[in-house]
């Protein structure tokens, strides 16, 4: 028998009573913990339901930024929009800017024959003079005349560069109306409908001046400074510039910002349009400077091909190792543009496997 002080008023020992109390407390604690987990989980799930999934979030942001001109007005806002609604109702357009100089040697005719060959119905020649507009209409080509004046800063840069510098201001008119544009120079041979070969997952999708995978798509390069000792090695990213004569722009606020900056710069600075184009796309935001932050995709180099890749590489390969018929070939690296352009067409679809033989690889005689 225990001592009487070891029992409580119910006759249980004090040890048994204490054990019972701890059991009850533990039970309440476990019950509270379970309820807490259930409640917390339910609150978490409810909150998560309010947060869009990544794909939804991207879509929401995308829709917010793609508000440029993406409404259906009761009537066209201007003559340009009325014409666009007629020739490009799906709000995508192949656009080339041209003046009468491109007609003299037949280059505009060669270019537009490519448009017809590839059956690109949603096209337009933005004519800078009435003669060009009239020629297009006589030859069954969509054209819109826009009377523009070359900026004083571009005077003396040569006709091609001066006209090229105007294109960003021209493109702004289309993007503001909500049309996505594939801008093309006229020194391009068209073999397939380019709209069937675009990814459309980026703000800017453009041709590169790169002539192989490393120069076109980029590579990580090393830098060595022996004076730094332990920290002598560093890396940087390198790729060739995008070509400003062939690119697709989605109509959204970012591309509108890009075009606004370029149009302003080239109306105030004597500058090559392609250099400005790449600076605005690739220079990183820093300090007080914020870039347009457009997303970029490089067009595939064997589908949207530049003339250096063709003349210095592809044509020298055995036929079995040559890539399939390209979508477009841009004669951007060579000055004898129209002659090479016609020869490229003969080589690819004219059945003349020797059509390119007379041309050197580069612009200098005897180069391969």
mmCIF file of C-alpha atoms in Angstrom:
data_model
loop_
_atom_site.group_PDB
_atom_site.id
_atom_site.type_symbol
_atom_site.label_atom_id
_atom_site.label_comp_id
_atom_site.label_asym_id
_atom_site.label_seq_id
_atom_site.Cartn_x
_atom_site.Cartn_y
_atom_site.Cartn_z
ATOM 1 C CA UNK A 1 0.000 0.000 0.000
ATOM 2 C CA UNK A 2 1.268 3.436 -0.830
ATOM 3 C CA UNK A 3 1.389 6.387 1.451
ATOM 4 C CA UNK A 4 -1.878 8.358 1.634
ATOM 5 C CA UNK A 5 -0.168 11.422 0.093
ATOM 6 C CA UNK A 6 0.336 9.386 -3.092
ATOM 7 C CA UNK A 7 -3.438 9.315 -3.814
ATOM 8 C CA UNK A 8 -5.755 12.035 -5.031
ATOM 9 C CA UNK A 9 -9.422 12.603 -4.113
ATOM 10 C CA UNK A 10 -10.653 9.994 -6.657
ATOM 11 C CA UNK A 11 -8.501 7.257 -5.253
ATOM 12 C CA UNK A 12 -6.076 7.256 -8.225
ATOM 13 C CA UNK A 13 -2.421 7.597 -7.656
ATOM 14 C CA UNK A 14 -0.958 10.992 -8.529
ATOM 15 C CA UNK A 15 1.194 9.334 -11.221
ATOM 16 C CA UNK A 16 -1.853 7.898 -12.914
ATOM 17 C CA UNK A 17 -3.613 11.262 -12.805
ATOM 18 C CA UNK A 18 -0.649 13.063 -14.314
ATOM 19 C CA UNK A 19 -0.383 10.463 -17.075
ATOM 20 C CA UNK A 20 -4.082 10.878 -17.843
ATOM 21 C CA UNK A 21 -3.701 14.661 -18.070
ATOM 22 C CA UNK A 22 -0.785 14.345 -20.523
ATOM 23 C CA UNK A 23 -2.766 11.875 -22.615
ATOM 24 C CA UNK A 24 -5.681 14.333 -22.874
ATOM 25 C CA UNK A 25 -3.354 17.230 -23.685
ATOM 26 C CA UNK A 26 -1.558 15.182 -26.332
ATOM 27 C CA UNK A 27 -4.888 14.224 -27.879
ATOM 28 C CA UNK A 28 -5.998 17.866 -28.052
ATOM 29 C CA UNK A 29 -2.606 18.866 -29.511
ATOM 30 C CA UNK A 30 -2.774 16.179 -32.223
ATOM 31 C CA UNK A 31 -6.368 17.156 -33.042
ATOM 32 C CA UNK A 32 -5.429 20.834 -33.254
ATOM 33 C CA UNK A 33 -2.442 20.034 -35.455
ATOM 34 C CA UNK A 34 -4.592 18.023 -37.868
ATOM 35 C CA UNK A 35 -7.216 20.757 -38.020
ATOM 36 C CA UNK A 36 -4.473 23.344 -38.590
ATOM 37 C CA UNK A 37 -3.004 21.372 -41.470
ATOM 38 C CA UNK A 38 -6.415 20.896 -43.080
ATOM 39 C CA UNK A 39 -7.296 24.595 -42.736
ATOM 40 C CA UNK A 40 -3.881 25.743 -43.933
ATOM 41 C CA UNK A 41 -4.031 23.425 -46.925
ATOM 42 C CA UNK A 42 -7.499 24.660 -47.837
ATOM 43 C CA UNK A 43 -6.412 28.301 -47.583
ATOM 44 C CA UNK A 44 -3.299 27.528 -49.669
ATOM 45 C CA UNK A 45 -5.339 25.790 -52.352
ATOM 46 C CA UNK A 46 -7.820 28.662 -52.441
ATOM 47 C CA UNK A 47 -5.023 31.206 -52.804
ATOM 48 C CA UNK A 48 -3.293 29.116 -55.465
ATOM 49 C CA UNK A 49 -6.540 29.058 -57.402
ATOM 50 C CA UNK A 50 -6.308 32.837 -57.659
ATOM 51 C CA UNK A 51 -2.789 32.696 -59.132
ATOM 52 C CA UNK A 52 -2.683 31.888 -62.862
ATOM 53 C CA UNK A 53 -0.605 28.923 -63.882
ATOM 54 C CA UNK A 54 2.606 29.846 -65.742
ATOM 55 C CA UNK A 55 1.003 29.362 -69.158
ATOM 56 C CA UNK A 56 -2.034 31.417 -68.108
ATOM 57 C CA UNK A 57 0.179 34.103 -66.640
ATOM 58 C CA UNK A 58 2.164 34.392 -69.857
ATOM 59 C CA UNK A 59 -1.081 34.585 -71.805
ATOM 60 C CA UNK A 60 -2.461 37.299 -69.504
ATOM 61 C CA UNK A 61 0.690 39.406 -69.786
ATOM 62 C CA UNK A 62 0.827 38.792 -73.519
ATOM 63 C CA UNK A 63 -2.756 39.907 -73.995
ATOM 64 C CA UNK A 64 -2.121 43.049 -72.014
ATOM 65 C CA UNK A 65 0.899 43.951 -74.143
ATOM 66 C CA UNK A 66 -0.738 43.019 -77.431
ATOM 67 C CA UNK A 67 -3.342 45.713 -77.063
ATOM 68 C CA UNK A 68 -1.847 47.813 -79.864
ATOM 69 C CA UNK A 69 -4.556 48.189 -82.471
ATOM 70 C CA UNK A 70 -6.177 44.905 -81.430
ATOM 71 C CA UNK A 71 -9.718 46.063 -81.501
ATOM 72 C CA UNK A 72 -12.330 45.978 -84.197
ATOM 73 C CA UNK A 73 -13.229 49.549 -85.125
ATOM 74 C CA UNK A 74 -16.637 50.166 -86.632
ATOM 75 C CA UNK A 75 -14.904 51.711 -89.616
ATOM 76 C CA UNK A 76 -11.285 51.988 -90.831
ATOM 77 C CA UNK A 77 -9.430 54.784 -89.124
ATOM 78 C CA UNK A 78 -7.612 55.852 -92.263
ATOM 79 C CA UNK A 79 -6.998 54.931 -95.898
ATOM 80 C CA UNK A 80 -4.115 52.611 -95.020
ATOM 81 C CA UNK A 81 -6.206 50.566 -92.600
ATOM 82 C CA UNK A 82 -9.020 50.274 -95.120
ATOM 83 C CA UNK A 83 -6.596 48.836 -97.668
ATOM 84 C CA UNK A 84 -4.995 46.509 -95.120
ATOM 85 C CA UNK A 85 -8.381 45.110 -94.138
ATOM 86 C CA UNK A 86 -8.899 44.305 -97.792
ATOM 87 C CA UNK A 87 -5.548 42.672 -98.657
ATOM 88 C CA UNK A 88 -4.451 41.257 -95.262
ATOM 89 C CA UNK A 89 -7.557 40.559 -93.155
ATOM 90 C CA UNK A 90 -5.598 38.169 -90.899
ATOM 91 C CA UNK A 91 -3.435 41.108 -89.769
ATOM 92 C CA UNK A 92 -0.150 39.798 -91.167
ATOM 93 C CA UNK A 93 1.590 41.441 -94.097
ATOM 94 C CA UNK A 94 4.692 40.996 -96.247
ATOM 95 C CA UNK A 95 5.891 44.557 -96.808
ATOM 96 C CA UNK A 96 8.642 45.941 -99.043
ATOM 97 C CA UNK A 97 9.542 49.606 -99.362
ATOM 98 C CA UNK A 98 10.505 50.645 -102.894
ATOM 99 C CA UNK A 99 10.993 53.637 -105.149
ATOM 100 C CA UNK A 100 11.451 53.991 -108.917
ATOM 101 C CA UNK A 101 15.187 53.208 -108.686
ATOM 102 C CA UNK A 102 14.324 49.545 -108.046
ATOM 103 C CA UNK A 103 12.403 49.397 -111.334
ATOM 104 C CA UNK A 104 15.192 50.564 -113.628
ATOM 105 C CA UNK A 105 17.157 47.315 -113.808
ATOM 106 C CA UNK A 106 14.130 45.082 -113.207
ATOM 107 C CA UNK A 107 14.898 44.140 -109.607
ATOM 108 C CA UNK A 108 11.436 45.043 -108.359
ATOM 109 C CA UNK A 109 9.971 42.854 -111.101
ATOM 110 C CA UNK A 110 12.197 39.921 -110.085
ATOM 111 C CA UNK A 111 11.225 40.396 -106.441
ATOM 112 C CA UNK A 112 7.496 40.571 -107.137
ATOM 113 C CA UNK A 113 7.677 37.512 -109.402
ATOM 114 C CA UNK A 114 8.800 35.709 -106.241
ATOM 115 C CA UNK A 115 5.738 36.983 -104.382
ATOM 116 C CA UNK A 116 3.509 35.547 -107.115
ATOM 117 C CA UNK A 117 5.502 32.291 -107.309
ATOM 118 C CA UNK A 118 5.127 31.702 -103.556
ATOM 119 C CA UNK A 119 1.464 32.760 -103.634
ATOM 120 C CA UNK A 120 1.836 35.399 -100.934
ATOM 121 C CA UNK A 121 -1.526 37.123 -101.259
ATOM 122 C CA UNK A 122 -1.066 39.277 -98.131
ATOM 123 C CA UNK A 123 1.688 41.477 -99.545
ATOM 124 C CA UNK A 124 2.229 45.169 -100.180
ATOM 125 C CA UNK A 125 4.789 47.366 -101.884
ATOM 126 C CA UNK A 126 5.007 50.630 -99.977
ATOM 127 C CA UNK A 127 5.693 52.936 -102.926
ATOM 128 C CA UNK A 128 7.643 56.115 -102.242
ATOM 129 C CA UNK A 129 6.641 57.641 -105.580
ATOM 130 C CA UNK A 130 3.624 57.475 -107.834
ATOM 131 C CA UNK A 131 5.558 55.800 -110.670
ATOM 132 C CA UNK A 132 6.270 52.784 -108.489
ATOM 133 C CA UNK A 133 2.688 52.603 -107.258
ATOM 134 C CA UNK A 134 1.391 52.731 -110.844
ATOM 135 C CA UNK A 135 3.830 50.019 -112.007
ATOM 136 C CA UNK A 136 2.715 47.711 -109.182
ATOM 137 C CA UNK A 137 -0.962 48.106 -109.971
ATOM 138 C CA UNK A 138 -0.317 47.497 -113.669
ATOM 139 C CA UNK A 139 1.458 44.253 -112.757
ATOM 140 C CA UNK A 140 -1.079 42.903 -110.290
ATOM 141 C CA UNK A 141 0.881 43.812 -107.145
ATOM 142 C CA UNK A 142 -0.705 45.347 -104.043
ATOM 143 C CA UNK A 143 0.719 48.822 -103.519
ATOM 144 C CA UNK A 144 0.147 51.830 -101.309
ATOM 145 C CA UNK A 145 1.664 55.223 -102.069
ATOM 146 C CA UNK A 146 3.115 57.142 -99.151
ATOM 147 C CA UNK A 147 4.619 60.545 -99.849
ATOM 148 C CA UNK A 148 7.606 60.817 -97.511
ATOM 149 C CA UNK A 149 10.640 63.078 -97.285
ATOM 150 C CA UNK A 150 14.115 61.763 -96.485
ATOM 151 C CA UNK A 151 15.327 63.189 -93.165
ATOM 152 C CA UNK A 152 18.021 65.836 -93.428
ATOM 153 C CA UNK A 153 20.345 63.685 -91.302
ATOM 154 C CA UNK A 154 20.228 60.916 -93.963
ATOM 155 C CA UNK A 155 20.992 63.194 -96.905
ATOM 156 C CA UNK A 156 24.179 62.110 -98.678
ATOM 157 C CA UNK A 157 24.173 58.564 -97.279
ATOM 158 C CA UNK A 158 23.162 57.093 -100.646
ATOM 159 C CA UNK A 159 19.696 56.274 -101.896
ATOM 160 C CA UNK A 160 19.578 52.719 -100.497
ATOM 161 C CA UNK A 161 20.666 53.701 -96.988
ATOM 162 C CA UNK A 162 18.471 56.800 -96.918
ATOM 163 C CA UNK A 163 15.370 54.805 -97.921
ATOM 164 C CA UNK A 164 16.275 52.011 -95.511
ATOM 165 C CA UNK A 165 16.476 54.491 -92.640
ATOM 166 C CA UNK A 166 12.859 55.507 -93.306
ATOM 167 C CA UNK A 167 11.401 52.039 -92.904
ATOM 168 C CA UNK A 168 11.082 52.065 -89.110
ATOM 169 C CA UNK A 169 8.866 55.130 -89.206
ATOM 170 C CA UNK A 170 6.863 53.472 -91.984
ATOM 171 C CA UNK A 171 6.495 50.236 -90.012
ATOM 172 C CA UNK A 172 5.223 52.171 -87.020
ATOM 173 C CA UNK A 173 2.096 53.069 -89.005
ATOM 174 C CA UNK A 174 1.283 49.383 -89.509
ATOM 175 C CA UNK A 175 2.038 48.215 -85.965
ATOM 176 C CA UNK A 176 -0.063 51.024 -84.476
ATOM 177 C CA UNK A 177 -2.996 49.725 -86.504
ATOM 178 C CA UNK A 178 -2.390 46.190 -85.168
ATOM 179 C CA UNK A 179 -0.770 44.535 -88.200
ATOM 180 C CA UNK A 180 2.229 42.249 -87.720
ATOM 181 C CA UNK A 181 4.701 42.815 -90.540
ATOM 182 C CA UNK A 182 7.342 40.763 -92.336
ATOM 183 C CA UNK A 183 9.606 43.496 -93.686
ATOM 184 C CA UNK A 184 11.599 42.493 -96.770
ATOM 185 C CA UNK A 185 14.172 44.271 -98.888
ATOM 186 C CA UNK A 186 13.688 43.840 -102.638
ATOM 187 C CA UNK A 187 17.075 42.160 -103.225
ATOM 188 C CA UNK A 188 15.545 38.880 -102.045
ATOM 189 C CA UNK A 189 14.573 35.814 -104.070
ATOM 190 C CA UNK A 190 11.367 34.264 -102.715
ATOM 191 C CA UNK A 191 10.772 30.527 -103.213
ATOM 192 C CA UNK A 192 8.201 29.609 -100.560
ATOM 193 C CA UNK A 193 5.499 31.417 -98.635
ATOM 194 C CA UNK A 194 7.394 32.822 -95.620
ATOM 195 C CA UNK A 195 4.284 32.914 -93.434
ATOM 196 C CA UNK A 196 4.226 29.125 -93.503
ATOM 197 C CA UNK A 197 7.744 29.075 -92.021
ATOM 198 C CA UNK A 198 7.553 31.512 -89.117
ATOM 199 C CA UNK A 199 7.450 30.450 -85.457
ATOM 200 C CA UNK A 200 5.706 33.590 -84.144
ATOM 201 C CA UNK A 201 6.881 32.962 -80.569
ATOM 202 C CA UNK A 202 8.960 36.149 -80.301
ATOM 203 C CA UNK A 203 8.497 39.882 -80.788
ATOM 204 C CA UNK A 204 11.207 40.011 -83.450
ATOM 205 C CA UNK A 205 11.985 37.075 -85.751
ATOM 206 C CA UNK A 206 14.731 38.040 -88.147
ATOM 207 C CA UNK A 207 17.386 36.970 -90.596
ATOM 208 C CA UNK A 208 20.986 36.990 -89.442
ATOM 209 C CA UNK A 209 24.179 38.101 -91.139
ATOM 210 C CA UNK A 210 25.788 35.028 -89.585
ATOM 211 C CA UNK A 211 26.913 32.438 -92.124
ATOM 212 C CA UNK A 212 27.168 29.326 -89.927
ATOM 213 C CA UNK A 213 25.686 28.007 -86.681
ATOM 214 C CA UNK A 214 28.177 29.774 -84.403
ATOM 215 C CA UNK A 215 28.022 33.203 -86.036
ATOM 216 C CA UNK A 216 24.243 33.025 -86.510
ATOM 217 C CA UNK A 217 22.983 31.467 -83.294
ATOM 218 C CA UNK A 218 25.757 32.558 -80.938
ATOM 219 C CA UNK A 219 28.622 31.087 -78.978
ATOM 220 C CA UNK A 220 30.331 31.547 -75.618
ATOM 221 C CA UNK A 221 33.831 32.922 -76.128
ATOM 222 C CA UNK A 222 36.736 33.115 -73.681
ATOM 223 C CA UNK A 223 38.723 36.201 -72.671
ATOM 224 C CA UNK A 224 42.153 35.985 -71.071
ATOM 225 C CA UNK A 225 43.842 38.763 -69.092
ATOM 226 C CA UNK A 226 47.042 37.297 -67.533
ATOM 227 C CA UNK A 227 47.512 40.392 -65.354
ATOM 228 C CA UNK A 228 44.490 39.310 -63.303
ATOM 229 C CA UNK A 229 46.189 36.135 -62.120
ATOM 230 C CA UNK A 230 43.594 33.922 -60.427
ATOM 231 C CA UNK A 231 40.740 35.833 -62.153
ATOM 232 C CA UNK A 232 42.376 36.029 -65.578
ATOM 233 C CA UNK A 233 39.650 34.107 -67.451
ATOM 234 C CA UNK A 234 36.184 35.414 -68.314
ATOM 235 C CA UNK A 235 33.514 34.561 -70.858
ATOM 236 C CA UNK A 236 31.223 36.527 -73.113
ATOM 237 C CA UNK A 237 28.476 35.815 -75.628
ATOM 238 C CA UNK A 238 29.007 36.565 -79.325
ATOM 239 C CA UNK A 239 26.875 36.440 -82.460
ATOM 240 C CA UNK A 240 26.614 38.325 -85.739
ATOM 241 C CA UNK A 241 24.095 41.129 -86.068
ATOM 242 C CA UNK A 242 20.536 40.649 -87.212
ATOM 243 C CA UNK A 243 19.911 41.930 -90.721
ATOM 244 C CA UNK A 244 17.581 44.923 -90.883
ATOM 245 C CA UNK A 245 16.370 43.960 -94.363
ATOM 246 C CA UNK A 246 14.363 40.863 -93.433
ATOM 247 C CA UNK A 247 12.486 40.511 -90.156
ATOM 248 C CA UNK A 248 9.024 39.787 -88.772
ATOM 249 C CA UNK A 249 7.560 42.082 -86.099
ATOM 250 C CA UNK A 250 4.617 41.178 -83.925
ATOM 251 C CA UNK A 251 2.246 44.064 -83.355
ATOM 252 C CA UNK A 252 2.526 44.852 -79.642
ATOM 253 C CA UNK A 253 3.657 47.589 -77.277
ATOM 254 C CA UNK A 254 7.266 46.407 -77.151
ATOM 255 C CA UNK A 255 7.752 46.451 -80.916
ATOM 256 C CA UNK A 256 5.973 49.799 -81.102
ATOM 257 C CA UNK A 257 8.463 51.129 -78.537
ATOM 258 C CA UNK A 258 11.334 49.696 -80.605
ATOM 259 C CA UNK A 259 10.078 51.335 -83.812
ATOM 260 C CA UNK A 260 9.432 54.665 -82.073
ATOM 261 C CA UNK A 261 13.012 54.787 -80.791
ATOM 262 C CA UNK A 262 14.497 53.812 -84.146
ATOM 263 C CA UNK A 263 12.380 56.271 -86.112
ATOM 264 C CA UNK A 264 13.421 59.075 -83.754
ATOM 265 C CA UNK A 265 17.110 58.175 -83.789
ATOM 266 C CA UNK A 266 17.368 57.901 -87.554
ATOM 267 C CA UNK A 267 15.554 61.183 -88.090
ATOM 268 C CA UNK A 268 18.036 62.909 -85.769
ATOM 269 C CA UNK A 269 21.306 60.980 -86.282
ATOM 270 C CA UNK A 270 23.368 60.177 -89.358
ATOM 271 C CA UNK A 271 23.616 56.499 -88.589
ATOM 272 C CA UNK A 272 23.377 53.149 -90.381
ATOM 273 C CA UNK A 273 19.921 51.758 -89.758
ATOM 274 C CA UNK A 274 21.179 48.199 -89.185
ATOM 275 C CA UNK A 275 23.558 49.301 -86.434
ATOM 276 C CA UNK A 276 20.814 51.255 -84.681
ATOM 277 C CA UNK A 277 18.418 48.307 -85.071
ATOM 278 C CA UNK A 278 20.799 45.912 -83.321
ATOM 279 C CA UNK A 279 21.738 48.395 -80.609
ATOM 280 C CA UNK A 280 18.111 48.931 -79.654
ATOM 281 C CA UNK A 281 17.404 45.198 -79.634
ATOM 282 C CA UNK A 282 20.491 43.870 -77.849
ATOM 283 C CA UNK A 283 21.896 46.607 -75.586
ATOM 284 C CA UNK A 284 20.991 45.611 -72.031
ATOM 285 C CA UNK A 285 19.003 47.755 -69.632
ATOM 286 C CA UNK A 286 21.337 49.446 -67.156
ATOM 287 C CA UNK A 287 21.178 52.406 -64.812
ATOM 288 C CA UNK A 288 18.552 54.834 -66.044
ATOM 289 C CA UNK A 289 18.457 53.197 -69.497
ATOM 290 C CA UNK A 290 15.694 50.686 -70.181
ATOM 291 C CA UNK A 291 15.775 48.763 -73.427
ATOM 292 C CA UNK A 292 12.596 47.960 -75.408
ATOM 293 C CA UNK A 293 13.042 44.412 -74.022
ATOM 294 C CA UNK A 294 11.753 42.713 -77.150
ATOM 295 C CA UNK A 295 12.142 38.943 -77.356
ATOM 296 C CA UNK A 296 14.188 37.744 -80.323
ATOM 297 C CA UNK A 297 14.309 34.662 -82.544
ATOM 298 C CA UNK A 298 16.902 34.158 -85.271
ATOM 299 C CA UNK A 299 15.500 32.751 -88.495
ATOM 300 C CA UNK A 300 16.932 29.407 -89.570
ATOM 301 C CA UNK A 301 20.002 30.056 -91.707
ATOM 302 C CA UNK A 302 19.140 27.517 -94.398
ATOM 303 C CA UNK A 303 15.525 28.640 -94.722
ATOM 304 C CA UNK A 304 16.080 32.383 -94.668
ATOM 305 C CA UNK A 305 19.531 32.359 -96.215
ATOM 306 C CA UNK A 306 22.008 35.162 -96.740
ATOM 307 C CA UNK A 307 24.203 35.303 -99.829
ATOM 308 C CA UNK A 308 27.490 34.658 -98.023
ATOM 309 C CA UNK A 309 26.251 31.299 -96.761
ATOM 310 C CA UNK A 310 25.031 30.359 -100.232
ATOM 311 C CA UNK A 311 27.983 31.527 -102.334
ATOM 312 C CA UNK A 312 30.819 30.575 -99.977
ATOM 313 C CA UNK A 313 29.411 27.360 -98.514
ATOM 314 C CA UNK A 314 26.176 25.753 -99.713
ATOM 315 C CA UNK A 315 26.857 25.778 -103.466
ATOM 316 C CA UNK A 316 30.212 24.014 -102.982
ATOM 317 C CA UNK A 317 28.691 21.061 -101.131
ATOM 318 C CA UNK A 318 27.784 17.805 -102.889
ATOM 319 C CA UNK A 319 24.152 17.936 -103.931
ATOM 320 C CA UNK A 320 23.204 15.259 -101.390
ATOM 321 C CA UNK A 321 24.559 17.461 -98.582
ATOM 322 C CA UNK A 322 22.831 20.668 -99.599
ATOM 323 C CA UNK A 323 19.799 21.789 -97.548
ATOM 324 C CA UNK A 324 16.330 21.737 -99.152
ATOM 325 C CA UNK A 325 14.902 24.636 -101.137
ATOM 326 C CA UNK A 326 15.118 27.772 -98.967
ATOM 327 C CA UNK A 327 12.195 30.064 -98.249
ATOM 328 C CA UNK A 328 14.047 33.268 -99.137
ATOM 329 C CA UNK A 329 17.589 34.117 -100.208
ATOM 330 C CA UNK A 330 18.826 37.634 -99.421
ATOM 331 C CA UNK A 331 21.641 38.994 -101.603
ATOM 332 C CA UNK A 332 22.901 41.132 -98.750
ATOM 333 C CA UNK A 333 26.647 40.405 -98.877
ATOM 334 C CA UNK A 334 27.278 41.196 -102.559
ATOM 335 C CA UNK A 335 27.001 44.438 -104.579
ATOM 336 C CA UNK A 336 25.982 42.808 -107.901
ATOM 337 C CA UNK A 337 22.619 42.116 -106.336
ATOM 338 C CA UNK A 338 20.252 41.698 -109.242
ATOM 339 C CA UNK A 339 22.577 39.530 -111.356
ATOM 340 C CA UNK A 340 23.155 37.165 -108.427
ATOM 341 C CA UNK A 341 19.475 37.223 -107.548
ATOM 342 C CA UNK A 342 18.493 36.045 -111.040
ATOM 343 C CA UNK A 343 21.241 33.407 -111.004
ATOM 344 C CA UNK A 344 20.066 32.064 -107.636
ATOM 345 C CA UNK A 345 16.554 31.615 -109.048
ATOM 346 C CA UNK A 346 17.936 29.729 -112.066
ATOM 347 C CA UNK A 347 20.100 27.541 -109.813
ATOM 348 C CA UNK A 348 17.281 26.572 -107.463
ATOM 349 C CA UNK A 349 14.238 26.288 -109.708
ATOM 350 C CA UNK A 350 15.424 26.932 -113.268
ATOM 351 C CA UNK A 351 17.228 23.627 -113.674
ATOM 352 C CA UNK A 352 20.624 25.286 -114.300
ATOM 353 C CA UNK A 353 23.161 23.702 -111.943
ATOM 354 C CA UNK A 354 25.907 25.942 -113.352
ATOM 355 C CA UNK A 355 24.034 29.226 -112.872
ATOM 356 C CA UNK A 356 26.266 30.287 -109.959
ATOM 357 C CA UNK A 357 29.591 29.200 -111.447
ATOM 358 C CA UNK A 358 30.487 32.596 -112.906
ATOM 359 C CA UNK A 359 30.276 34.348 -109.530
ATOM 360 C CA UNK A 360 33.139 34.471 -107.009
ATOM 361 C CA UNK A 361 32.422 33.519 -103.406
ATOM 362 C CA UNK A 362 33.030 37.023 -102.200
ATOM 363 C CA UNK A 363 32.976 40.335 -104.022
ATOM 364 C CA UNK A 364 36.588 39.976 -105.142
ATOM 365 C CA UNK A 365 37.507 38.037 -108.274
ATOM 366 C CA UNK A 366 38.917 34.581 -107.749
ATOM 367 C CA UNK A 367 37.559 34.177 -104.212
ATOM 368 C CA UNK A 368 35.877 30.932 -103.335
#
